[in-house]
XYZ file of C-alpha atoms in Angstrom:
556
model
C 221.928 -55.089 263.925
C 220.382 -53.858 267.150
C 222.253 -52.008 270.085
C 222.623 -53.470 273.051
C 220.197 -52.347 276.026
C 223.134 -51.336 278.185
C 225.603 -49.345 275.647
C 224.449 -46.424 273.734
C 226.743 -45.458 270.617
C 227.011 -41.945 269.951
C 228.663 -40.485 266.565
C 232.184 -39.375 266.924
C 232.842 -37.152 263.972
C 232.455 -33.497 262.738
C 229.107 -32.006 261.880
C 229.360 -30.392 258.306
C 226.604 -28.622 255.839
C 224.100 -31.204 254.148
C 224.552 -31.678 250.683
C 223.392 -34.435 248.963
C 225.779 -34.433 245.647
C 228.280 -36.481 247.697
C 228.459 -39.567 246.048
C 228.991 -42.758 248.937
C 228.794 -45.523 246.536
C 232.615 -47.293 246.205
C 233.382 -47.710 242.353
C 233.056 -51.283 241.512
C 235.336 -52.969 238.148
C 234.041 -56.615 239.041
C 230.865 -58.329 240.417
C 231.891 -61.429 242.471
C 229.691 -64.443 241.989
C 231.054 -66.460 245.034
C 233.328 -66.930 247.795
C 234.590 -70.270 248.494
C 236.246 -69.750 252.055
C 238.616 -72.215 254.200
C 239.304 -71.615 257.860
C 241.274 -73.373 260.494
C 242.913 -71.724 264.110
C 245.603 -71.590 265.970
C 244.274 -71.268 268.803
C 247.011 -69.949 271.444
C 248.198 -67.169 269.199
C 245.228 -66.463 268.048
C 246.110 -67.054 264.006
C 243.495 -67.992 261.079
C 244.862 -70.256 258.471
C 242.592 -69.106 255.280
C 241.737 -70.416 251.603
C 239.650 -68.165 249.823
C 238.932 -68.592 246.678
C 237.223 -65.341 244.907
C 235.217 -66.152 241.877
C 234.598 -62.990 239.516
C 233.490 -61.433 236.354
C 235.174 -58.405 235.122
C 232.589 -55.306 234.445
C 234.526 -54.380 231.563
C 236.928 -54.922 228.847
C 241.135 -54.790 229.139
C 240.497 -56.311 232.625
C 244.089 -56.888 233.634
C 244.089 -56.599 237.672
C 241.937 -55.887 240.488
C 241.995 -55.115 244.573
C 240.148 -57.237 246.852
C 239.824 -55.911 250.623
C 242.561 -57.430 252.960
C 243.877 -56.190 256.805
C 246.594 -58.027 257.827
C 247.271 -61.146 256.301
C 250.665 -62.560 255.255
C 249.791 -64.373 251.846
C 251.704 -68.035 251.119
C 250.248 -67.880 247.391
C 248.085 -65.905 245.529
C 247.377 -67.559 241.831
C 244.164 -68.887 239.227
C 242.503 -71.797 240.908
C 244.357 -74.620 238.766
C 246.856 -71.807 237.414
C 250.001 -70.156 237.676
C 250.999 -67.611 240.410
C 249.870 -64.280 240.389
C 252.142 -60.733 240.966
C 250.050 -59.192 243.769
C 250.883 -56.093 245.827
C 249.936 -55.207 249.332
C 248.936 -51.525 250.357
C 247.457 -50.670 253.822
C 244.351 -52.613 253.862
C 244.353 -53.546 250.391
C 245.941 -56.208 248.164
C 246.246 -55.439 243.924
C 246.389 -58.627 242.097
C 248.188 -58.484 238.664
C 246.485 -61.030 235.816
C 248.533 -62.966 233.593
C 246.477 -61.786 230.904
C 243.237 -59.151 230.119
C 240.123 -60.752 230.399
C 236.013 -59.288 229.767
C 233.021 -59.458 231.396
C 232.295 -62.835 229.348
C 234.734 -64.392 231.887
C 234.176 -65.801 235.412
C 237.790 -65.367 236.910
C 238.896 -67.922 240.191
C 241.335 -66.786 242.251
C 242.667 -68.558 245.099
C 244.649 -66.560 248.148
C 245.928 -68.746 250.999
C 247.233 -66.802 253.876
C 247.329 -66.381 257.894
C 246.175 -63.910 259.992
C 245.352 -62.921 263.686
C 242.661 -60.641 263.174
C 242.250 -56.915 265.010
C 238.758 -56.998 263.907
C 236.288 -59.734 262.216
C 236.701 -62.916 263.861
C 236.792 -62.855 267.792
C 238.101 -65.163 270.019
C 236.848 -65.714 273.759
C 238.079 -67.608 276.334
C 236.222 -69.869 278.446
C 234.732 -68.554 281.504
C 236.034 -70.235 285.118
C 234.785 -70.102 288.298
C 238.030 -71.447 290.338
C 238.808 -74.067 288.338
C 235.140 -74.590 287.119
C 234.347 -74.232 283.206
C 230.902 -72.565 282.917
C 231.492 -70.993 279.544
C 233.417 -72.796 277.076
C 235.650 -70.916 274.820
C 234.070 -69.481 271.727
C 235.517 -68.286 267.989
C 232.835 -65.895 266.230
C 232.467 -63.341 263.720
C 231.250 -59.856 263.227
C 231.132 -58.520 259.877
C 229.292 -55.090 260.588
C 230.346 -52.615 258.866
C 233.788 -53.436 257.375
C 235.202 -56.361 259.213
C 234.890 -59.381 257.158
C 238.062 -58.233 255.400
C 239.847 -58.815 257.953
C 239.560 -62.860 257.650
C 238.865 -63.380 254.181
C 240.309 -60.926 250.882
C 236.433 -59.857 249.715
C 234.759 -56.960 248.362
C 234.216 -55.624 251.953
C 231.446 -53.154 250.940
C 227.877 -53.932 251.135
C 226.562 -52.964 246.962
C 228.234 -56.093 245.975
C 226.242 -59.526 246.424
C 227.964 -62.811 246.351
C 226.917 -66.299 247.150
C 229.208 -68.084 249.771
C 230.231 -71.288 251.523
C 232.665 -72.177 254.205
C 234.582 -74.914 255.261
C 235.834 -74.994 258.895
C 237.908 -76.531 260.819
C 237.751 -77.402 264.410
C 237.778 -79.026 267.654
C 235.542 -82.826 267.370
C 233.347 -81.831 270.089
C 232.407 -77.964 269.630
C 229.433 -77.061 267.459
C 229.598 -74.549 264.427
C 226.872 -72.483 263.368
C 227.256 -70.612 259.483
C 225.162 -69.446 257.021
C 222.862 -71.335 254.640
C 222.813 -75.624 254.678
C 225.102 -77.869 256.569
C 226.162 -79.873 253.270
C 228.527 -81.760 255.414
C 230.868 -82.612 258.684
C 234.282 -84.034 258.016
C 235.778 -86.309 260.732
C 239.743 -85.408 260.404
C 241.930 -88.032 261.518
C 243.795 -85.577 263.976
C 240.708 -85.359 266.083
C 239.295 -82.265 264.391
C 236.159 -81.948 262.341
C 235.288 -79.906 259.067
C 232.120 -78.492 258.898
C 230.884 -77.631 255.356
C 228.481 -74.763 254.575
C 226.637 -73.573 251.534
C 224.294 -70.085 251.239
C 223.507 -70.164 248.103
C 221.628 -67.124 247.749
C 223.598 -63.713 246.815
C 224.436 -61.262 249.920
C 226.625 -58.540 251.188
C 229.518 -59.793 252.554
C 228.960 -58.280 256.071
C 226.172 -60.680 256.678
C 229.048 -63.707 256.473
C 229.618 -65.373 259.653
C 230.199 -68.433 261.614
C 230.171 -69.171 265.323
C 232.627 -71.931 267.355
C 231.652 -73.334 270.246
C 229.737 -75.904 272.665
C 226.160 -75.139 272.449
C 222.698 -76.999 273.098
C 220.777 -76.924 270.055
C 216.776 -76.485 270.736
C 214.761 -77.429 267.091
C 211.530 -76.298 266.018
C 209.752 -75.717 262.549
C 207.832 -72.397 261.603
C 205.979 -74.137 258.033
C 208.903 -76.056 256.684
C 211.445 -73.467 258.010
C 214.023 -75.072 260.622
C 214.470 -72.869 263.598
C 217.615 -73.451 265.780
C 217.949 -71.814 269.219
C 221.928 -72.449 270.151
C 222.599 -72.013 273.836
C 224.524 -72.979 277.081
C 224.170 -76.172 278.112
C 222.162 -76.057 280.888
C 220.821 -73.160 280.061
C 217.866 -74.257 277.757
C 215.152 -72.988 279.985
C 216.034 -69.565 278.558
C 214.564 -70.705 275.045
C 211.046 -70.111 275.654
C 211.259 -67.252 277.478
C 213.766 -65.479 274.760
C 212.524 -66.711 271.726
C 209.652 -68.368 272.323
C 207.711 -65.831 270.060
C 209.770 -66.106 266.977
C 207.049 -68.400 264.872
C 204.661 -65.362 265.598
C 207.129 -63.029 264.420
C 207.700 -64.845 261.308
C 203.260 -64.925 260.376
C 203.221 -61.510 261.201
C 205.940 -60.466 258.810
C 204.923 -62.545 256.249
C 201.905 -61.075 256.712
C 202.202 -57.365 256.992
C 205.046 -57.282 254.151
C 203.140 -59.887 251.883
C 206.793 -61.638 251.034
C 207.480 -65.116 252.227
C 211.021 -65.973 254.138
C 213.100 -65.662 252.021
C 215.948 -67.936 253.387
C 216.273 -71.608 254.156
C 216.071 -71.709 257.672
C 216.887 -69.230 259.949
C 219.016 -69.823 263.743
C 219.847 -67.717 266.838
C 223.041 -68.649 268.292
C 224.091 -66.254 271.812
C 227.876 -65.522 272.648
C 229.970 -63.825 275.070
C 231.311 -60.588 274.931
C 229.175 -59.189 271.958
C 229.783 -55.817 271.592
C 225.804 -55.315 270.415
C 222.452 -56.909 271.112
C 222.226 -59.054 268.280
C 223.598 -59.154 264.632
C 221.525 -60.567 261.540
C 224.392 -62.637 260.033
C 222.454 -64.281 256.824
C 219.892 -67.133 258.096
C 222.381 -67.026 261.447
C 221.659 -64.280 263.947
C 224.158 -63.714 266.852
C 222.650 -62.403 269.999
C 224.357 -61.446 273.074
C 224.047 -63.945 276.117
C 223.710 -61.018 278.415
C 220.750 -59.738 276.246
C 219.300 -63.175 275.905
C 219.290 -64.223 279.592
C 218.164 -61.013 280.306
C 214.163 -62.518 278.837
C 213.990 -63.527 282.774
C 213.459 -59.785 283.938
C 212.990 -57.897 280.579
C 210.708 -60.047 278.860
C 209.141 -57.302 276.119
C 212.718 -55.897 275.423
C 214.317 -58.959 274.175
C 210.811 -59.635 272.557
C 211.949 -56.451 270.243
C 215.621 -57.756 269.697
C 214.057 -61.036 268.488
C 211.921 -59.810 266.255
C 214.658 -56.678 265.314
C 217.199 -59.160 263.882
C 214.429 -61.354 262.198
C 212.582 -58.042 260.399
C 216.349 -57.619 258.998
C 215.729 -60.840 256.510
C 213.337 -58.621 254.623
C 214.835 -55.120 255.640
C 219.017 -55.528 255.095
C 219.644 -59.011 253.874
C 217.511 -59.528 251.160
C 216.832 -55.650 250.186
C 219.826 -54.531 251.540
C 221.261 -50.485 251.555
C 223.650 -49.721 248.706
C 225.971 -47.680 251.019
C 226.710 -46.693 254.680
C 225.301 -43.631 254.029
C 221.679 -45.492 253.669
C 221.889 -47.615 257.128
C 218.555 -46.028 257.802
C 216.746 -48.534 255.414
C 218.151 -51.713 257.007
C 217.935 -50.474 260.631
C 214.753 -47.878 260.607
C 212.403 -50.162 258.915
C 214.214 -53.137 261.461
C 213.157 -50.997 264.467
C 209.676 -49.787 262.740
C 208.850 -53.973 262.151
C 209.639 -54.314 265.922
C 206.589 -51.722 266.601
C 204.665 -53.390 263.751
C 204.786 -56.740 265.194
C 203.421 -54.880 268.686
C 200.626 -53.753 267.080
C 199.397 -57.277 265.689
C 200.079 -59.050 269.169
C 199.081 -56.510 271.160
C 197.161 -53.701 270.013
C 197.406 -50.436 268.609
C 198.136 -48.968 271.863
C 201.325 -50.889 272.214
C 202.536 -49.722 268.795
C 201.853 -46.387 269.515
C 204.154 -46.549 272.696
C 206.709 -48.119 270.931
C 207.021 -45.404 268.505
C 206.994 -42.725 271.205
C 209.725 -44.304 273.362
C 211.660 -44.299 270.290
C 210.356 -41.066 269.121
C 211.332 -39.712 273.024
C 215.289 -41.513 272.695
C 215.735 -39.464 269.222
C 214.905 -35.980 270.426
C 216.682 -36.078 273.363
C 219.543 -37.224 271.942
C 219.166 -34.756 269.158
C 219.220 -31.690 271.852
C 222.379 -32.604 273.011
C 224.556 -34.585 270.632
C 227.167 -31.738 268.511
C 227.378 -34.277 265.927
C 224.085 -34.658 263.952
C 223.447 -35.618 260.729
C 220.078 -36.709 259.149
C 218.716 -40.143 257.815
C 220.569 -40.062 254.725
C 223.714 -39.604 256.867
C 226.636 -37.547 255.177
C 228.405 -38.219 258.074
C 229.005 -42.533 257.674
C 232.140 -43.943 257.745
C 232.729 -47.687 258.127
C 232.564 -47.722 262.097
C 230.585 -48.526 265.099
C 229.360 -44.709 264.953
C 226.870 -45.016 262.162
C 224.912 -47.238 265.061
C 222.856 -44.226 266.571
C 219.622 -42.708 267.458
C 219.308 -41.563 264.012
C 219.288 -44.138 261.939
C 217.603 -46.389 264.437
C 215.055 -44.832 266.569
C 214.321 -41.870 263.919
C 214.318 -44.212 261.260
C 211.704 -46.413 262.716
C 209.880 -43.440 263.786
C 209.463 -41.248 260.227
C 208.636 -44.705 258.496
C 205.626 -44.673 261.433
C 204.924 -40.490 260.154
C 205.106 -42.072 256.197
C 202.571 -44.999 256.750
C 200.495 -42.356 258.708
C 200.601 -39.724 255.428
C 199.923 -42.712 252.924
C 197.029 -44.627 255.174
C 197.362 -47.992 255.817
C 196.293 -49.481 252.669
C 198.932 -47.767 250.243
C 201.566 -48.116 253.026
C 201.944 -51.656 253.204
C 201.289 -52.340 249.140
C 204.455 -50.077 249.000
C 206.416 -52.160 251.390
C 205.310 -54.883 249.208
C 206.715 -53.434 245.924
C 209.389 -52.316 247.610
C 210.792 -55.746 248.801
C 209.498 -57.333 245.811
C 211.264 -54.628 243.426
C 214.641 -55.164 244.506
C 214.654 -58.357 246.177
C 218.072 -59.947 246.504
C 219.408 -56.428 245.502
C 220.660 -52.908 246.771
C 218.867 -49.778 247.416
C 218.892 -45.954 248.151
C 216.254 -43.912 249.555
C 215.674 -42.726 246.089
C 213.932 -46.071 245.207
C 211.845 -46.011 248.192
C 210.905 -43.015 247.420
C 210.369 -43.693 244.398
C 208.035 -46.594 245.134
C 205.814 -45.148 247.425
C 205.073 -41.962 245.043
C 204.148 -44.501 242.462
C 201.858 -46.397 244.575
C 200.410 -43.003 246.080
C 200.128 -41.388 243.136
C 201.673 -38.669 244.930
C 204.710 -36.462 244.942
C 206.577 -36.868 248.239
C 209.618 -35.185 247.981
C 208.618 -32.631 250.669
C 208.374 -35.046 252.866
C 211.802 -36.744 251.742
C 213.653 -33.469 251.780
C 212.647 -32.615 255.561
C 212.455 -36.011 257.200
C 215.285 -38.189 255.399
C 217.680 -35.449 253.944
C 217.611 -33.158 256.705
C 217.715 -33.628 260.241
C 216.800 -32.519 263.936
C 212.874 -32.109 264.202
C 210.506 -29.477 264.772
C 209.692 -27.288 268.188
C 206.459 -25.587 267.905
C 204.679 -23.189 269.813
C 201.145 -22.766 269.676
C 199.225 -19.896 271.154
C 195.500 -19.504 271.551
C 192.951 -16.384 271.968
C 189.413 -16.323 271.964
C 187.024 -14.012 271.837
C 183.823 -14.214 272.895
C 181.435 -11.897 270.954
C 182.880 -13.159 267.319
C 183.071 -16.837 269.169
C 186.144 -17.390 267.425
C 189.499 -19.543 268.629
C 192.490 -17.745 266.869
C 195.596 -19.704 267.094
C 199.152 -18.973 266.141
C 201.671 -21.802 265.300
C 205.424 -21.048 265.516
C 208.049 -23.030 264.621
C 210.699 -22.215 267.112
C 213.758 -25.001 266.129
C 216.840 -23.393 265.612
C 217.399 -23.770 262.065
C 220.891 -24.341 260.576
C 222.552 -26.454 258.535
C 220.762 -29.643 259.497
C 217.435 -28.823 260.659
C 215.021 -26.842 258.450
C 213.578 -23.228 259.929
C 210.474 -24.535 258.460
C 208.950 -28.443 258.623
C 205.999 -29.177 256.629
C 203.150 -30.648 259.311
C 199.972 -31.948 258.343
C 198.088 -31.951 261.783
C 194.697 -32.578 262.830
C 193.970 -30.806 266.159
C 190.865 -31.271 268.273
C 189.273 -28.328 270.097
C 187.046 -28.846 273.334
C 184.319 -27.036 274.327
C 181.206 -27.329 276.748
C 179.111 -28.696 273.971
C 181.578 -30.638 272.481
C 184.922 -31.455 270.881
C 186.004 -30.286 267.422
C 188.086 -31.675 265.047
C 189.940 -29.643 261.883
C 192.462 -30.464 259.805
C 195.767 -27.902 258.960
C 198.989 -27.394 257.410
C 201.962 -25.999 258.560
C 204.373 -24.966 256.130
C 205.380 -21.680 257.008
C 207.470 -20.656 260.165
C 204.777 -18.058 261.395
C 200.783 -19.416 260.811
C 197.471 -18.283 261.998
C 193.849 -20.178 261.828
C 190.833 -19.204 263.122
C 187.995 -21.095 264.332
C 184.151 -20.289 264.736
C 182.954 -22.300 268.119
C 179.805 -22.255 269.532
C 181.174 -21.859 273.585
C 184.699 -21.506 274.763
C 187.088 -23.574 274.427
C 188.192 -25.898 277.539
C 190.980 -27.781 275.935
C 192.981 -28.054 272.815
C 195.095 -30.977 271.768
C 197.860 -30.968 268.361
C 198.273 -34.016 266.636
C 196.474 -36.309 269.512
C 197.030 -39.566 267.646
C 200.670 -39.091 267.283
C 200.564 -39.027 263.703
C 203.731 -36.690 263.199
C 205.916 -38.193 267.167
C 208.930 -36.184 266.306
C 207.787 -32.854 267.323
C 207.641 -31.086 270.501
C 204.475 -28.910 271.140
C 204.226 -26.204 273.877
C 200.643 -24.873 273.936
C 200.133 -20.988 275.617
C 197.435 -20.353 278.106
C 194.363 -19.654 276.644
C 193.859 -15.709 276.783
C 190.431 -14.255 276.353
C 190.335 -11.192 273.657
C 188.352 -8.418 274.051
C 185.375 -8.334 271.242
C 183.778 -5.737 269.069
């Protein structure tokens, strides 16, 4: 998912002492293999009519009942597909089903639920937008699924370690287009004037990434190999296509590229709507995008260029290697924003990456200094809400995975992407298996930098002061790390810099590390020194460096 330009989310809860024994994984009994899901509206109140069908196995033995996720919903029948009725119980946001017998994890288990709703979260519906009595926006139905909503239309495992094929069968209006996950098996024509529109994604995935979209929309085609891409828009506003998306085949060769793993998906569409509370959302093969971020391509060109290629870097980083908990966001939506910088770099130079990864370097530490409610990568803070979609895990997150390809060199950096997607594709992950991938493929032990960059937060303040004396003809300089340490940020960051001294005859380069809160080096230079710079190609963005006036020492 990427913000929108317009609305920044801050976190709204209370800052408490890292520790990383707190265990955000959800305990799982089952695995569910698919969801078969039937939807039709009422449109004036507002009410789903839903079929789900669950299909299960049981992770172990004396299997006699189970809860699925479920806000809301009045249930007409809850029973085994092709069985009797079931005893279920509703609690809060939860609904236990009682078996008519125990079952094992040799069985696959159906179970149907048929119910209404009118959702508070989950499936959205807008009206159409008038000018006096002008249409000029038809109405629209669409989901968001992000973090925990999708329980709120269909019973599911609404948690994102849990991967289940899907397909949906929906009902609506003759004329209005629908837009789902996977392949369009098949459209119904219903004898009342409605339509059923039959989807199938027949790849396992989390069930936020579920979604459809309702509405009357211009479809634009084109191909990227034999990937179909759909752009869904206005009608009459097609002219936005090229300028929004026109870069999206480029953004495909470059990922493919850089991460050496092919699409992964079927086809892959981009569908805007109204009233989106973020910039875009990579629903599986079906991205939603705001239509105020999308028409906004005619003035800010380059930004929409990085939601485009945000929500399609999320096929590799989210859908198909997707973060075992909230607590992990950072791997969908840091390596999302680093891929944005990534495909910079490859259209437009190095110099374009770089000032991608400042900006976004810049937004972190600035929010850092003032927000009371900070938390590091691995955030101990997450809770299934729209505050988990911060600075942190976004602009940090792209920002250390910048700092990590700069410590491993570009060689081992990408061949650990590459194992990484490869490793767990289709699966779930925790920063222990990235980091566990690219130690292996460095042959190095990076926990240092694990502990201070994912685990911890804030980022370092240093202040660098510089004497020379001119008899010895030596620089002294003194390095102190002036963050105020506590329990998020570290009193001392480990920084591997290379700083370049400048003198009449010349510039010199050396190489140090700082891993102590006080440090002193020394330099032999042949003339003073007329400049110094730390870290001058960026290496290490999340820092801030204050450098003393130079003071001139007297010699012996």
């Amino acid at each position: 998912m990427k913000k929108t330009l317009f609305l920044l989310i801050f976190l709204f809860s209370a800052l408490f002492a890292f520790s990383q024994t707190k265990n955000h994984n959800r305990v799982r009994t089952y695995d569910v293999q698919h969801y078969t899901i039937r939807i039709a509206f009422e449109r004036t109140a507002k009410l789903v009519k839903g079929d789900t069908t669950v299909y299960l196995k049981p992770l172990k033995d004396n299997f006699t009942s189970f809860e699925l996720d479920a806000a809301g919903m009045k249930f007409e029948s809850v029973r085994l597909k092709g069985g009797a009725d079931l005893k279920y119980r509703q609690n809060g946001e939860k609904i236990l089903i009682t078996l008519d017998k125990a079952y094992s994890p040799n069985d696959t288990l159906a179970v149907r639920l048929v119910y209404s709703c009118q959702p508070k979260k989950g499936i959205y519906f807008v009206d159409a937008e008038r000018i006096g009595n002008e249409i000029v926006r038809d109405a629209q139905i669409w989901t968001q699924g992000e973090p925990e909503e999708a329980h709120h239309w269909f019973p599911s495992y609404d948690f994102p370690d849990d991967k289940a094929t899907t397909e949906q069968f929906l009902t609506v209006e003759a004329d209005e287009t629908v837009i789902a996950n996977g392949e369009l098996i098949e459209t119904v024509q219903n004898t009342d004037g409605t339509k059923t529109v039959h989807f199938r994604m027949n790849v396992p995935h989390s069930t936020y990434l579920v979604s459809f979209v309702v509405g009357k929309y211009v479809r634009i085609e084109d191909k990227y190999r034999d990937i179909p891409l759909g752009f869904y828009v206005y009608p009459g506003r097609e002219s936005i296509v090229p300028k929004a998306y026109g870069k999206t085949k480029d953004m495909f060769r470059v990922f493919e590229e850089l991460t050496g793993v092919p699409y992964p998906y079927n086809k892959y569409d981009q569908t805007i709507v109204a009233k989106f509370s973020f910039g875009g959302m990579e629903n599986i093969t079906a991205t939603t995008m705001a239509d105020t971020e999308i028409f906004a391509a005619e003035f800010l060109p380059r930004e929409i260029e990085d939601l485009v290629s945000h929500e399609l870097a999320h096929s590799w980083f989210g859908n198909m290697v997707t973060m075992r908990n909230w607590a992990e966001l950072w791997l969908n939506e840091g390596f999302a924003t680093f891929m944005e910088a990534a495909y910079r770099e490859k259209m437009y130079g190095r110099a374009d990456y770089m000032r991608k990864i400042q900006e976004d370097a810049a937004r972190f530490m600035a929010d850092d200094l003032v927000n009371k409610n900070r938390h590091g990568l691995f955030n101990q803070l997450a809770r299934p809400d729209d505050s988990i979609f911060d600075t942190t895990a976004y602009q940090k997150g792209g920002a250390v995975i910048h700092t990590l390809r700069e410590e491993l060199g570009d060689e081992i950096f990408w061949k650990a992407v590459n194992v990484y997607l490869n490793r767990h594709k289709f699966g779930n992950v925790e920063t222990p298996d990235l980091q566990r991938v690219v130690e292996e493929t460095s042959e190095r032990s990076l926990k240092w930098f694990f502990d201070q960059w994912v685990y911890n937060g804030g980022f370092p303040r240093i202040e660098v002061s510089q004497t020379y004396n001119p008899k010895s003809g030596r620089l002294n300089l003194t390095f102190t790390q002036t963050q105020k340490a506590d329990g998020i940020t570290p009193a001392v960051f480990v920084l591997p810099l290379e700083i370049e001294i400048e003198t009449s005859n010349g510039k010199l380069t050396e190489k140090i590390k700082l891993n102590k809160r006080i440090e002193n080096f020394s330099f032999s230079l042949d003339a003073k020194p007329v400049g110094l710079q730390i870290d001058k190609a960026n290496k290490i963005p999340l820092k801030s460096v204050r450098i003393l006036p130079l003071k001139t020492a007297a010699g012996k």
